[in-house]
CSV table of C-alpha atoms in Angstrom, one decimal:
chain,number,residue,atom,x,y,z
A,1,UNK,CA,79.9,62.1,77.5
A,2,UNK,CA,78.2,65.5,76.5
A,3,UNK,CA,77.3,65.8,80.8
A,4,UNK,CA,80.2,66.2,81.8
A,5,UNK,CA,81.8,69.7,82.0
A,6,UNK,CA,84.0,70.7,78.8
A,7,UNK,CA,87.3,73.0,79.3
A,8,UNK,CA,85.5,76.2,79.0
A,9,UNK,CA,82.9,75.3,81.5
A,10,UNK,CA,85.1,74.3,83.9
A,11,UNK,CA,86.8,78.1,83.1
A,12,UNK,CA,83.9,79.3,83.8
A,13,UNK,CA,83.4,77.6,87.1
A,14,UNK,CA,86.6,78.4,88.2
A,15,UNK,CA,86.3,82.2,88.1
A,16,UNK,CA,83.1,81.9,90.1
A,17,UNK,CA,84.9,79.7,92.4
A,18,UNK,CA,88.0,82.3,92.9
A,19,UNK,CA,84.9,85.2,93.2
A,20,UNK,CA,83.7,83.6,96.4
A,21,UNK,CA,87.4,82.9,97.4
A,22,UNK,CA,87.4,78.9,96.6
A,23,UNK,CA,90.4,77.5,96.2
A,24,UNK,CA,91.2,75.9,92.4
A,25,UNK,CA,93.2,73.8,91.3
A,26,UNK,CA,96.1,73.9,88.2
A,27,UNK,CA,97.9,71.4,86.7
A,28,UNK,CA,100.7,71.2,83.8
A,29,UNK,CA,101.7,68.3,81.5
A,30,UNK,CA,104.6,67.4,83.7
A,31,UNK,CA,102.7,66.6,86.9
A,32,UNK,CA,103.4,69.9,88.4
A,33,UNK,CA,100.3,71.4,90.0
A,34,UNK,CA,99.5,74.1,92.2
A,35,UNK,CA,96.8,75.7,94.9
A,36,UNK,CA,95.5,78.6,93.4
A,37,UNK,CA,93.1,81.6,95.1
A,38,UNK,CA,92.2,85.0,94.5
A,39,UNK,CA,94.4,87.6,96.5
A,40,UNK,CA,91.7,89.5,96.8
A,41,UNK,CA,89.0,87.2,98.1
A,42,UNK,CA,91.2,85.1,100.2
A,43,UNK,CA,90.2,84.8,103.7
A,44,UNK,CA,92.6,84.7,107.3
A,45,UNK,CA,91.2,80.8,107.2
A,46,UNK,CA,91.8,79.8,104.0
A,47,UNK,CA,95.3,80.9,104.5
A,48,UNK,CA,96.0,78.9,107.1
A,49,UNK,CA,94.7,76.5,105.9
A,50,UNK,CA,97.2,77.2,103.0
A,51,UNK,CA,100.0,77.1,105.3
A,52,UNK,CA,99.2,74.1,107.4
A,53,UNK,CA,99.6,72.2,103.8
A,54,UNK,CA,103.5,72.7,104.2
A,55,UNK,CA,105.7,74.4,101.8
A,56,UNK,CA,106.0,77.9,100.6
A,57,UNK,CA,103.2,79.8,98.8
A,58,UNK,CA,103.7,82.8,96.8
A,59,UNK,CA,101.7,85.6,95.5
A,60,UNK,CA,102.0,86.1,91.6
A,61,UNK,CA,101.7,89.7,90.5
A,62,UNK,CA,101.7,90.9,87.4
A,63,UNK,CA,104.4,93.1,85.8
A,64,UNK,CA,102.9,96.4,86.4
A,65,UNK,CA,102.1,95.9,89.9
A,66,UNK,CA,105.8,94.6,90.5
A,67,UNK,CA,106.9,97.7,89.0
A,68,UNK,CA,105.2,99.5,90.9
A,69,UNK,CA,106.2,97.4,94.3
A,70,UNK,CA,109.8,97.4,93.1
A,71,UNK,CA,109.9,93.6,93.0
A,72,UNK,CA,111.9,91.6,90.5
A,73,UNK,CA,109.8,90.0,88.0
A,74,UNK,CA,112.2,87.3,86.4
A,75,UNK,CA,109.2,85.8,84.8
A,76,UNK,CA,108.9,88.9,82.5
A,77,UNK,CA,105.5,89.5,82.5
A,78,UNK,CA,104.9,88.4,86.3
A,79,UNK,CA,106.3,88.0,89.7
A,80,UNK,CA,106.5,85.5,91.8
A,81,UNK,CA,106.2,87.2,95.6
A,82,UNK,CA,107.8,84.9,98.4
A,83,UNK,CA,105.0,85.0,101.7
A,84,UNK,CA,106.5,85.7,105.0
A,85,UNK,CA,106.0,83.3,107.6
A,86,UNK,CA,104.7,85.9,109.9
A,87,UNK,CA,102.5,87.7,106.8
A,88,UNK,CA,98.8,87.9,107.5
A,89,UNK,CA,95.9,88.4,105.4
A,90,UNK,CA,96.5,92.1,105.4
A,91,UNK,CA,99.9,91.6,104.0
A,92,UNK,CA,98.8,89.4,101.3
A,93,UNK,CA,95.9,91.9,100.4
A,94,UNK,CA,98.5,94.9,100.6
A,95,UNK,CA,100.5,93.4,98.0
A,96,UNK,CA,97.5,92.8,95.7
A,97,UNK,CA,95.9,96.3,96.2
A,98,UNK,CA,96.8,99.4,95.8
A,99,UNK,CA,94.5,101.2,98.2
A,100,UNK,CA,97.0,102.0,101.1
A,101,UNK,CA,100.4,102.9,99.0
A,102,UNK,CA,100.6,106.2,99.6
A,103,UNK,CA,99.8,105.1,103.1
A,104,UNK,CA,101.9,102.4,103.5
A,105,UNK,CA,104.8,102.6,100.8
A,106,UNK,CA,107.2,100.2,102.2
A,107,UNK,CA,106.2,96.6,101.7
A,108,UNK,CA,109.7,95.1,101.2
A,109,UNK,CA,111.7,94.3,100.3
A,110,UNK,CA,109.9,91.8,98.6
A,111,UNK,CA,111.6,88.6,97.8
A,112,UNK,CA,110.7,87.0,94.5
A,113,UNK,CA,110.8,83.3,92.6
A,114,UNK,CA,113.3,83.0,89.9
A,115,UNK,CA,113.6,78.7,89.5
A,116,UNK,CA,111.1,76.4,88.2
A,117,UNK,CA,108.0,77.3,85.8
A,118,UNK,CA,105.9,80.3,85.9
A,119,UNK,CA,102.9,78.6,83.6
A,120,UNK,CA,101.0,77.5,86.3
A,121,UNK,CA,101.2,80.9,88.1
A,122,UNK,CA,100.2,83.0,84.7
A,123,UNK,CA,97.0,81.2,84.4
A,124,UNK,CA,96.0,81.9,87.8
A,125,UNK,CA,96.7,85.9,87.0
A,126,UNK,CA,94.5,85.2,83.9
A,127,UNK,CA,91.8,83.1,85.1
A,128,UNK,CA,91.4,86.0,88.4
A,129,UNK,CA,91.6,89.3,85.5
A,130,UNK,CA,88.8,87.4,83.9
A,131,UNK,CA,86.6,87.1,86.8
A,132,UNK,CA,87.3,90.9,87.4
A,133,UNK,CA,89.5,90.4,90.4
A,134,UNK,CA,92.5,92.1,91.4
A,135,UNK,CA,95.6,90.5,88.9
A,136,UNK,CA,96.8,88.9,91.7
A,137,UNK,CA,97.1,85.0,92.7
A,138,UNK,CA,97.8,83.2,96.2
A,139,UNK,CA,99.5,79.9,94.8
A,140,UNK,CA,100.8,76.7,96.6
A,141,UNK,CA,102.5,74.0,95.2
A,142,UNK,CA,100.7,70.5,95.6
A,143,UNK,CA,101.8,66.9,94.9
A,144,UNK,CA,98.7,64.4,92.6
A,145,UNK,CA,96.4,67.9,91.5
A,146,UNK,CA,93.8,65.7,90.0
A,147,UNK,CA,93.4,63.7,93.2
A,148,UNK,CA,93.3,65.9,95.7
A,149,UNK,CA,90.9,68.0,93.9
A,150,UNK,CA,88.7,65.2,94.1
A,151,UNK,CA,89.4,65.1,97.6
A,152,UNK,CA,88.3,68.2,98.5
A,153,UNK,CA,85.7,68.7,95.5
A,154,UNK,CA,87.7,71.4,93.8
A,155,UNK,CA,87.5,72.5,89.9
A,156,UNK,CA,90.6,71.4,88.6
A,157,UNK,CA,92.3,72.8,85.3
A,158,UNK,CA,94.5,71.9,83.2
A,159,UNK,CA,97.2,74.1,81.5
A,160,UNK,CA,97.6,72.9,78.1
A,161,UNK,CA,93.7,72.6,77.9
A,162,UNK,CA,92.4,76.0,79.2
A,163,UNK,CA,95.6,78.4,77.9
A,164,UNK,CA,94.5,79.1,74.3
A,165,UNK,CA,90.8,79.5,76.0
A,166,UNK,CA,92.1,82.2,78.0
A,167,UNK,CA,93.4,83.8,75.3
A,168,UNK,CA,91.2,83.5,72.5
A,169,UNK,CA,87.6,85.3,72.5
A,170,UNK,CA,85.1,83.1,73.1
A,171,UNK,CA,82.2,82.3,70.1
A,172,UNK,CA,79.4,84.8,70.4
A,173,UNK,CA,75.7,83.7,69.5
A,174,UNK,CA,72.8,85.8,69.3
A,175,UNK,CA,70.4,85.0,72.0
A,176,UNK,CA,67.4,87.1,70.8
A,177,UNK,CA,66.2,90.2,68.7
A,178,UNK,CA,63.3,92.5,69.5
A,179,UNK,CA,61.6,95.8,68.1
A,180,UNK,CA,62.7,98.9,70.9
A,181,UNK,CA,61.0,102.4,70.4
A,182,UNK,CA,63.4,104.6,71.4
A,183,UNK,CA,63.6,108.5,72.0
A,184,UNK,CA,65.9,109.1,69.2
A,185,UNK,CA,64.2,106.8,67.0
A,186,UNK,CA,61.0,105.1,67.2
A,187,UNK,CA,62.7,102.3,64.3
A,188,UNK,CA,64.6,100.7,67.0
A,189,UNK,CA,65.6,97.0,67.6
A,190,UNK,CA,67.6,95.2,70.5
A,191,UNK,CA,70.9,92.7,69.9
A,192,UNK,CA,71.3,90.4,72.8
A,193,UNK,CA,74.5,88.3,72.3
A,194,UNK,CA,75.9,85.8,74.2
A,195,UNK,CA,79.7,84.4,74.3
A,196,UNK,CA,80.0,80.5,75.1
A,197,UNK,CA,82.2,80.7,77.9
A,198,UNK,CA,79.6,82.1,80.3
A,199,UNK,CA,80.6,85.9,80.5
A,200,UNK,CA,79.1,89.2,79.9
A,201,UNK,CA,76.6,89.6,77.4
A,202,UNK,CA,77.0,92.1,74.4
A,203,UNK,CA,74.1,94.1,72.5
A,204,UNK,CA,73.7,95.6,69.5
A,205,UNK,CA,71.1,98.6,68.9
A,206,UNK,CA,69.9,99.1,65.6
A,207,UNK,CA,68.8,102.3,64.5
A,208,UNK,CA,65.7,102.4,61.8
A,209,UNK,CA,67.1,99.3,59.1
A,210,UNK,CA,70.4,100.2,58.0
A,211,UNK,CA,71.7,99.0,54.7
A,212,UNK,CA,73.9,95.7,54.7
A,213,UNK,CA,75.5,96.8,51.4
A,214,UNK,CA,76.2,100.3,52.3
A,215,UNK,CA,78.6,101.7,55.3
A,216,UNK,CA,76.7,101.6,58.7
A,217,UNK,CA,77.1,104.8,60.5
A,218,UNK,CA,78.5,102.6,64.1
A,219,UNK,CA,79.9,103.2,67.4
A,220,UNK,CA,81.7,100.9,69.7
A,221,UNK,CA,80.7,101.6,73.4
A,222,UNK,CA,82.0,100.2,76.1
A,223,UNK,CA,79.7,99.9,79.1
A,224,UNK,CA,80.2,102.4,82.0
A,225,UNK,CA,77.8,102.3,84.7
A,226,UNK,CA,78.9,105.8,86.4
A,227,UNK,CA,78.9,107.5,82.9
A,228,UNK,CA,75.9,106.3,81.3
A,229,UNK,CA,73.6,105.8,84.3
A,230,UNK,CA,74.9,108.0,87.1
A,231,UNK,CA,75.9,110.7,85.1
A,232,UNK,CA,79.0,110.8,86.5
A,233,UNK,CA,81.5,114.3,85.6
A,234,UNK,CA,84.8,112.0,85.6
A,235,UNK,CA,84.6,110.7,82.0
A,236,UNK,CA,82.5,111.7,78.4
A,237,UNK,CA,80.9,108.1,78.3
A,238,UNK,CA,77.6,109.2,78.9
A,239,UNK,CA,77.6,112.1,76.7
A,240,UNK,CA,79.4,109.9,73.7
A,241,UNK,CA,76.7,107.0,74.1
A,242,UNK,CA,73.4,109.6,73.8
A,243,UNK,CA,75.3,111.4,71.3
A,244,UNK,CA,76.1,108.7,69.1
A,245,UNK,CA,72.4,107.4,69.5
A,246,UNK,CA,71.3,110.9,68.2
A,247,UNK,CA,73.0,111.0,65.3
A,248,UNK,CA,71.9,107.9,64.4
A,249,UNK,CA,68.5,108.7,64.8
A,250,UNK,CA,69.0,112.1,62.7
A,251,UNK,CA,70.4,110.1,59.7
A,252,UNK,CA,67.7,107.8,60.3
A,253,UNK,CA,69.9,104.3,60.8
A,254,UNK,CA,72.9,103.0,62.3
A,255,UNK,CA,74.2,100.5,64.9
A,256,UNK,CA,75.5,101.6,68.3
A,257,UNK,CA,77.4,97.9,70.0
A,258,UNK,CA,77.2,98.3,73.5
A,259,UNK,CA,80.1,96.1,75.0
A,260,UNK,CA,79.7,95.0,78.7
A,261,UNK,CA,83.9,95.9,79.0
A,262,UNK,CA,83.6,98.3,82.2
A,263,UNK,CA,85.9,99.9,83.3
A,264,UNK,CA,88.5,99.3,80.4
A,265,UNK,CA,87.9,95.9,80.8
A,266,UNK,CA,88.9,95.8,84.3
A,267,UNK,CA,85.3,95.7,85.9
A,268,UNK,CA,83.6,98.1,87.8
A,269,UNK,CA,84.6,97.6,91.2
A,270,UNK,CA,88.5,97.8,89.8
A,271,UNK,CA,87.3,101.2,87.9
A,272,UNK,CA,86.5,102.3,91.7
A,273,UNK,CA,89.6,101.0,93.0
A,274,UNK,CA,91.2,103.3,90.1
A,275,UNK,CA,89.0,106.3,91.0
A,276,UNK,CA,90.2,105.9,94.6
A,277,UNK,CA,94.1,106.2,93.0
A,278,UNK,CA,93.0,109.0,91.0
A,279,UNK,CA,91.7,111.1,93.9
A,280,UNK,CA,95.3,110.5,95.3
A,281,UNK,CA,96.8,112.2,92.2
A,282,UNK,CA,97.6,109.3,89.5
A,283,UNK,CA,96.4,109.6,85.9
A,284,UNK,CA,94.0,106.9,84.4
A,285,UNK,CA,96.9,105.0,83.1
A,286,UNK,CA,98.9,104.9,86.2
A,287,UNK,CA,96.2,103.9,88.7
A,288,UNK,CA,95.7,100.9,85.9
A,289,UNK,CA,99.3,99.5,86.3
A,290,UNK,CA,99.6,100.2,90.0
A,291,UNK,CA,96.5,97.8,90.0
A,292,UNK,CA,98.3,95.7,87.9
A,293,UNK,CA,96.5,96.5,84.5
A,294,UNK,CA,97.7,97.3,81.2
A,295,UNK,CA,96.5,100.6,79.9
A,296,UNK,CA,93.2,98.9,78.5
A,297,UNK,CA,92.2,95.2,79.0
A,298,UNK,CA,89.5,95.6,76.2
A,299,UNK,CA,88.7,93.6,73.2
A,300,UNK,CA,87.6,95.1,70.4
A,301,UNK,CA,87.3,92.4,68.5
A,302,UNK,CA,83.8,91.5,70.1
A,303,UNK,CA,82.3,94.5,68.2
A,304,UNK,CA,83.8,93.0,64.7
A,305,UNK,CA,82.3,90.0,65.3
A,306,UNK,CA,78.9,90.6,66.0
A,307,UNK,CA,78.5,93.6,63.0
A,308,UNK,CA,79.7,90.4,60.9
A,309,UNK,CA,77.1,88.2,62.4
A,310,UNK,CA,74.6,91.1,61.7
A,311,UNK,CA,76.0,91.1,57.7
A,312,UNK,CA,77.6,94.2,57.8
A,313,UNK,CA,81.1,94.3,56.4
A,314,UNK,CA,81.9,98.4,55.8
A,315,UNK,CA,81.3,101.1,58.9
A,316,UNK,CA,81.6,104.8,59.4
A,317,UNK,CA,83.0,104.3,62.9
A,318,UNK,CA,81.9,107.4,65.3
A,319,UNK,CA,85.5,107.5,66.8
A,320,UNK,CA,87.8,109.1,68.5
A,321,UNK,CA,90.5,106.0,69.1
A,322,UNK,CA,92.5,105.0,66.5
A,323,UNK,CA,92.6,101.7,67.9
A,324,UNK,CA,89.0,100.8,67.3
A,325,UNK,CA,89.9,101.7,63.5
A,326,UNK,CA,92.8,99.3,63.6
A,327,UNK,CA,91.1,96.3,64.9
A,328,UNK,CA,87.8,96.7,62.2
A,329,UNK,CA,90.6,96.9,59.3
A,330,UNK,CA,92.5,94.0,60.7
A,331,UNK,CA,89.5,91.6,61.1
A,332,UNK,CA,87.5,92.4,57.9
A,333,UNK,CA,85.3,95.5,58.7
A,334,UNK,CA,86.3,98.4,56.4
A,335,UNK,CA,86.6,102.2,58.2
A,336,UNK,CA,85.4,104.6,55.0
A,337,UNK,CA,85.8,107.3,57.4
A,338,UNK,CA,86.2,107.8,61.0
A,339,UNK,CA,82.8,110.2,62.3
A,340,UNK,CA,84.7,112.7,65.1
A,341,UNK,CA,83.0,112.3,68.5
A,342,UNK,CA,83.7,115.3,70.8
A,343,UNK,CA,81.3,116.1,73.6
A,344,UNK,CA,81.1,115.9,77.1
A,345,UNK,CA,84.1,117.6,78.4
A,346,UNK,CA,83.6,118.9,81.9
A,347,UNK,CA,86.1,120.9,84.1
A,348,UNK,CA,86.1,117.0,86.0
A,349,UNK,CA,87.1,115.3,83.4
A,350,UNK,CA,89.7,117.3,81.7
A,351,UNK,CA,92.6,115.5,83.2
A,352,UNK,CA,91.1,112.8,82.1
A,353,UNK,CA,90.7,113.0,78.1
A,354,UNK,CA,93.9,114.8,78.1
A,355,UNK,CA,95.6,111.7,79.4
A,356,UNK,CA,93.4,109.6,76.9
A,357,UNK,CA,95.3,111.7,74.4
A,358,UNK,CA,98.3,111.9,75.2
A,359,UNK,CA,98.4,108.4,76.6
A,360,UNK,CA,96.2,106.5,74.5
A,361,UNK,CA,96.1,108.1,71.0
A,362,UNK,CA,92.8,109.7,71.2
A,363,UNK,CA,92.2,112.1,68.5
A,364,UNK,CA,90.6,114.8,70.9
């Protein structure tokens, strides 16, 4: 029956459940299921009430942030953290933020989970990164998921359903097109895209009417409120977006996809929760994994798929990042030549690129 919710709606319910610190429910083919709520959004009720359900919740960490705790992740890519009987909320929350380390360094020793299946406890690390949460998951083991889901009126989901949807991009459609006069072109038109599952929408803007059999001058941006808004000093985003957008306007066409990927992917209040670990001293790649990020959570892919839905199929990619040049070859867009990008470097933000390049592979 088309009214009732499909697996990616019930995703997509999920991560606004764990935003407002609602409990969800997991289940796996076996019968084994699981309490699952953000770390972050958890309340000093809702973990009692966790408790008072008997047995012995764990938070699951990623990797990086285990590293950086030094707790055992026998999982590979996650850790299992045993809860104290005598943690509170600010434990929990210490263990899933970053904030007070320097502060507050020793947090162990931390015992970790090595028996039984870590399935369960990896899609409630992905299911809180997509919501732009902390990576970090207070999980309880629970006999009949299903039923007491519908017991307490809890989204319930199940493993073998929602992994490859958590993993996969979701289909992007395009919502609506309209003429925009703009100050580097007056020949300008607005891409609004929107994926299936319920996230972030995507834009495209044209510049003047570029030539579908012919390589489109194109920039992939990814959105950054501080840079392109605030102006901020700490990064060359804003610079790179109106610079792009002029040159486009000087050769009189061209696309510019504006991703909503803040932050890396990691969301804006996590890109402030990195700032904060930056002003302590940490690169842009270290405050990432001592949030319990990898180095960039992006996906380029989105910008492949809508220049393909536009009819495009050849770009000269303004680009500094080799790995925007990778992903177009590997999914059908051909690079004739990568258009250099260098402005906006500011006393604040030197650190910065020079970690992009040294780090990251920037061409800078």
């Amino acid at each position: 029956m088309s009214l009732i919710p499909d697996i990616t709606e019930l995703l997509a319910r999920a991560r606004a459940d764990l935003r407002m610190g609602v409990p969800v429910v997991l289940t796996d083919d076996t019968g084994f299921s699981v309490l699952s709520l953000s770390a972050e959004a958890l309340s000093a009720q809702r973990l009692a009430d966790l408790r008072a359900l008997g047995g012995e919740p764990v938070i699951a960490i990623t990797v990086r942030r285990a590293e950086t705790l030094k707790a055992r992740a026998y999982d590979g890519d996650l850790a299992r953290v045993l809860i104290p009987a005598d943690a509170d909320l600010s434990w929990v929350q210490a263990v899933a933020d970053p904030s007070d380390d320097l502060n507050a360094p020793m947090k162990g020793p931390l015992m970790t989970e090595r028996q039984g299946s870590a399935n369960l406890h990896r899609i409630a690390i992905a299911l809180t990164k997509s919501a732009r949460l902390l990576p970090a998951a207070v999980v309880l083991p629970i006999e009949d998921g299903s039923g007491f889901a519908a017991a307490h009126g809890l989204t319930c989901i199940d493993h073998a359903r929602a992994a490859p949807h958590l993993t996969e991009r979701s289909p992007l459609r395009e919502v609506v097109a309209a003429r925009l006069p703009m100050e580097v072109s007056e020949a300008g038109r607005l891409h609004v895209f929107r994926p299936d599952d319920g996230g972030e929408e995507h834009y495209a803007v044209e510049i003047g009417r570029p030539d579908r059999d012919k390589p489109v001058l194109a920039r992939l941006h990814s959105a950054c409120f501080t840079g392109d808004l605030m102006g901020s000093l700490k990064c060359d985003c804003g610079p790179q977006l109106r610079g792009a957008l002029a040159q486009m306007g000087t050769e009189g066409a061209g696309v510019l996809l504006y991703l909503n990927q803040e932050g890396r992917g990691i969301g804006l209040a996590n890109k402030m929760r990195a700032y904060f670990l930056q002003d302590q001293g940490f690169d842009t790649v270290e405050a990432n994994h001592r949030l319990g990020f990898e180095d960039d959570e992006r996906d380029f892919r989105l910008g492949s798929d809508i220049l393909k839905s536009l009819g495009f199929r050849s770009v000269r990619l303004l680009t500094n990042n080799p790995a925007k040049i990778a992903m177009m070859e590997r999914t059908g867009i051909a690079v004739t030549e990568r258009v250099p990008l260098k402005v906006g470097e500011t006393a604040h933000n030197r650190g910065y690129l020079a970690t992009k390049a040294a780090k990251s592979g920037h061409l800078l």
